[in-house]
Short mmCIF file of C-alpha atoms in Angstrom, two decimals:
data_model
loop_
_atom_site.label_atom_id
_atom_site.label_comp_id
_atom_site.label_asym_id
_atom_site.label_seq_id
_atom_site.Cartn_x
_atom_site.Cartn_y
_atom_site.Cartn_z
CA UNK I 15 0.05 -0.16 -0.01
CA UNK I 16 1.47 3.73 -1.93
CA UNK I 17 1.99 5.86 1.93
CA UNK I 18 -0.37 9.04 1.81
CA UNK I 19 1.91 11.72 -0.48
CA UNK I 20 1.83 14.76 1.55
CA UNK I 21 4.91 17.15 -0.08
CA UNK I 22 6.88 16.54 -3.35
CA UNK I 23 9.91 15.60 -2.46
CA UNK I 24 7.84 12.36 -1.42
CA UNK I 25 6.40 11.82 -4.71
CA UNK I 26 9.39 11.51 -5.48
CA UNK I 27 11.28 10.14 -3.02
CA UNK I 28 9.04 6.91 -4.79
CA UNK I 29 8.93 7.40 -8.39
CA UNK I 30 12.84 7.13 -7.62
CA UNK I 31 12.94 4.29 -5.86
CA UNK I 32 9.71 2.93 -8.81
CA UNK I 33 12.60 3.63 -11.46
CA UNK I 34 16.07 1.99 -10.10
CA UNK I 35 18.14 -0.80 -11.81
CA UNK I 36 15.38 -0.61 -14.48
CA UNK I 37 14.96 -0.37 -18.18
CA UNK I 38 11.37 0.64 -18.87
CA UNK I 39 9.09 2.15 -16.20
CA UNK I 40 5.24 1.73 -17.59
CA UNK I 41 2.15 4.18 -16.52
CA UNK I 42 1.52 1.47 -14.57
CA UNK I 43 2.85 0.99 -12.19
CA UNK I 44 3.67 4.60 -11.70
CA UNK I 45 -0.29 4.72 -10.97
CA UNK I 46 0.34 1.98 -8.17
CA UNK I 47 3.38 4.19 -7.03
CA UNK I 48 0.99 6.64 -6.26
CA UNK I 49 -2.08 4.62 -5.27
CA UNK I 50 -5.27 4.40 -7.52
CA UNK I 51 -7.55 6.65 -5.62
CA UNK I 52 -5.56 9.68 -5.53
CA UNK I 53 -6.17 11.04 -7.69
CA UNK I 54 -3.98 14.62 -6.30
CA UNK I 55 -0.71 13.03 -6.44
CA UNK I 56 -1.46 11.69 -10.11
CA UNK I 57 -2.59 15.46 -11.03
CA UNK I 58 1.01 16.78 -9.72
CA UNK I 59 2.72 13.84 -10.97
CA UNK I 60 1.12 14.42 -14.69
CA UNK I 61 3.21 17.93 -13.85
CA UNK I 62 6.21 17.44 -13.69
CA UNK I 63 6.64 15.32 -16.35
CA UNK I 64 5.61 17.98 -18.28
CA UNK I 65 7.66 19.93 -16.54
CA UNK I 66 10.99 18.24 -16.92
CA UNK I 67 12.25 18.03 -19.97
CA UNK I 68 10.38 14.23 -21.09
CA UNK I 69 8.12 17.29 -22.22
CA UNK I 70 10.58 17.87 -25.11
CA UNK I 71 9.61 14.30 -26.79
CA UNK I 72 7.34 14.03 -29.51
CA UNK I 73 3.61 12.40 -28.03
CA UNK I 74 4.16 12.65 -23.90
CA UNK I 75 2.46 15.93 -24.30
CA UNK I 76 -1.19 14.26 -25.96
CA UNK I 77 0.26 11.45 -23.74
CA UNK I 78 0.04 13.18 -20.29
CA UNK I 79 -2.74 15.82 -22.00
CA UNK I 80 -5.19 12.63 -22.33
CA UNK I 81 -4.65 11.61 -18.53
CA UNK I 82 -4.97 14.76 -17.10
CA UNK I 83 -8.37 14.03 -18.85
CA UNK I 84 -8.79 11.86 -17.54
CA UNK I 85 -8.46 12.72 -13.84
CA UNK I 86 -9.84 15.57 -13.46
CA UNK I 87 -13.64 14.19 -15.88
CA UNK I 88 -13.23 11.50 -12.85
CA UNK I 89 -12.63 13.94 -9.99
CA UNK I 90 -16.22 16.02 -11.31
CA UNK I 91 -18.00 12.20 -10.88
CA UNK I 92 -16.96 11.97 -7.71
CA UNK I 93 -15.43 9.03 -7.63
CA UNK I 94 -12.87 6.59 -5.44
CA UNK I 95 -10.68 5.19 -7.46
CA UNK I 96 -9.19 6.22 -11.09
CA UNK I 97 -10.11 4.22 -13.60
CA UNK I 98 -6.92 4.63 -17.23
CA UNK I 99 -8.16 2.15 -20.33
CA UNK I 100 -5.60 -0.55 -20.29
CA UNK I 101 -3.73 1.45 -23.35
CA UNK I 102 -2.67 4.17 -21.23
CA UNK I 103 -1.51 1.97 -18.26
CA UNK I 104 0.63 0.34 -21.03
CA UNK I 105 2.99 3.40 -22.05
CA UNK I 106 6.42 3.28 -21.21
CA UNK I 107 9.36 5.11 -20.53
CA UNK I 108 12.92 4.50 -20.58
CA UNK I 109 13.57 4.55 -16.96
CA UNK I 110 16.92 6.28 -16.59
CA UNK I 111 15.70 9.58 -18.17
CA UNK I 112 12.73 8.97 -15.75
CA UNK I 113 14.65 8.71 -13.26
CA UNK I 114 17.64 11.51 -14.01
CA UNK I 115 14.25 14.36 -14.44
CA UNK I 116 13.09 12.37 -10.93
CA UNK I 117 16.73 13.72 -9.46
CA UNK I 118 16.55 16.63 -12.27
CA UNK I 119 12.98 17.82 -9.51
CA UNK I 120 15.04 17.14 -6.12
CA UNK I 121 15.99 20.00 -5.43
CA UNK I 122 13.45 22.23 -6.37
CA UNK I 123 11.10 20.09 -4.79
CA UNK I 124 12.98 20.36 -1.22
CA UNK I 125 12.25 24.46 -1.65
CA UNK I 126 8.85 24.46 -2.97
CA UNK I 127 8.38 22.06 0.17
CA UNK I 128 9.00 24.82 2.92
CA UNK I 129 6.04 27.10 1.02
CA UNK I 130 3.68 24.60 1.53
CA UNK I 131 1.21 24.67 4.30
CA UNK I 132 -2.45 24.65 4.61
CA UNK I 133 -4.72 27.76 4.20
CA UNK I 134 -7.17 29.07 2.31
CA UNK I 135 -9.16 25.67 2.19
CA UNK I 136 -12.01 26.74 0.24
CA UNK I 137 -9.32 26.90 -2.53
CA UNK I 138 -8.27 22.99 -2.38
CA UNK I 139 -11.99 21.92 -0.68
CA UNK I 140 -15.93 20.72 -2.36
CA UNK I 141 -16.25 23.76 -4.87
CA UNK I 142 -12.90 24.34 -5.19
CA UNK I 143 -12.00 21.12 -6.35
CA UNK I 144 -14.64 21.41 -8.87
CA UNK I 145 -13.29 23.94 -9.73
CA UNK I 146 -9.66 22.82 -10.69
CA UNK I 147 -10.82 19.58 -12.06
CA UNK I 148 -12.79 22.10 -15.01
CA UNK I 149 -9.27 24.61 -15.09
CA UNK I 150 -7.52 20.71 -15.55
CA UNK I 151 -9.55 20.16 -18.52
CA UNK I 152 -9.01 22.97 -19.63
CA UNK I 153 -4.88 22.33 -20.17
CA UNK I 154 -5.15 18.75 -20.82
CA UNK I 155 -6.70 19.83 -23.40
CA UNK I 156 -4.67 22.38 -24.65
CA UNK I 157 -1.73 20.42 -24.69
CA UNK I 158 -2.63 18.98 -27.84
CA UNK I 159 -2.05 21.84 -29.48
CA UNK I 160 1.38 22.64 -27.82
CA UNK I 161 2.80 19.85 -29.63
CA UNK I 162 3.27 22.17 -32.17
CA UNK I 163 5.30 25.20 -29.98
CA UNK I 164 8.35 23.17 -28.73
CA UNK I 165 8.99 23.06 -24.71
CA UNK I 166 4.74 25.28 -24.15
CA UNK I 167 3.80 21.43 -22.11
CA UNK I 168 6.60 22.72 -19.43
CA UNK I 169 4.09 26.05 -18.18
CA UNK I 170 0.68 23.09 -18.33
CA UNK I 171 3.99 20.51 -16.80
CA UNK I 172 3.90 23.54 -14.09
CA UNK I 173 0.67 24.37 -13.94
CA UNK I 174 -0.57 21.02 -12.97
CA UNK I 175 2.28 20.58 -11.06
CA UNK I 176 0.68 23.47 -8.99
CA UNK I 177 -2.74 22.44 -9.08
CA UNK I 178 -1.09 18.53 -8.07
CA UNK I 179 0.97 20.26 -4.71
CA UNK I 180 -2.44 23.01 -3.88
CA UNK I 181 -5.00 19.90 -3.61
CA UNK I 182 -1.85 17.25 -2.46
CA UNK I 183 -1.20 20.48 0.51
CA UNK I 184 -4.47 21.51 0.75
CA UNK I 185 -2.56 24.73 0.36
CA UNK I 186 -5.45 27.55 -1.63
CA UNK I 187 -2.61 30.47 -1.94
CA UNK I 188 -0.63 28.15 -4.12
CA UNK I 189 -3.77 27.02 -6.01
CA UNK I 190 -4.21 31.41 -6.85
CA UNK I 191 -0.51 31.04 -7.97
CA UNK I 192 -2.11 27.61 -10.20
CA UNK I 193 -5.25 30.15 -11.77
CA UNK I 194 -2.26 32.69 -12.70
CA UNK I 195 -0.49 30.31 -14.77
CA UNK I 196 -3.51 28.71 -16.08
CA UNK I 197 -4.16 31.96 -17.78
CA UNK I 198 -0.34 32.33 -19.50
CA UNK I 199 -0.77 28.58 -20.90
CA UNK I 200 -4.61 29.46 -22.35
CA UNK I 201 -2.58 32.40 -23.79
CA UNK I 202 0.16 30.05 -25.27
CA UNK I 203 -2.60 27.70 -26.82
CA UNK I 204 -3.82 30.42 -28.11
CA UNK I 205 -0.68 31.16 -30.01
CA UNK I 206 0.29 27.83 -30.28
CA UNK I 207 -3.55 27.78 -32.88
CA UNK I 208 -2.73 30.95 -34.95
#
């Protein structure tokens, strides 16, 4: 049974243990490591993948967009467990690249974790969670368009990471920052379509 993830460093440590000494790591294994009841850590994980250098790999933003869409819609439906199609669970990453991306994120994660604490609960509970799910759905819809602009999905990854952090740490102030990033993503998506 995965431990409850309460900050970014815990998520990275759990995933680093999973990827050690492996050639490939499958999405199914990653989700099992973070727990299928925890939508917030999964949203955080998707954001981290997009925020890392992995977002420059063709197809990753679209796959992560589909995963984000599935997570956010199920959040809106108030499901207790995450369901994903088998074809998506079979997607894999090169474990060494995944492990390097996790290592690259360790120092910023420790810095970010110092700032997280429960604040402004109205933004991260009940109605706030619905708003987060709606905005994450919009980000997911924009991700395929971001394949056109190299590394523009990195900003979407940052927003999803911040939304995930806000939900994991129950920090409404962080949620406000995520809302500002979402506005930036809307502008980038518009540029990609022009």
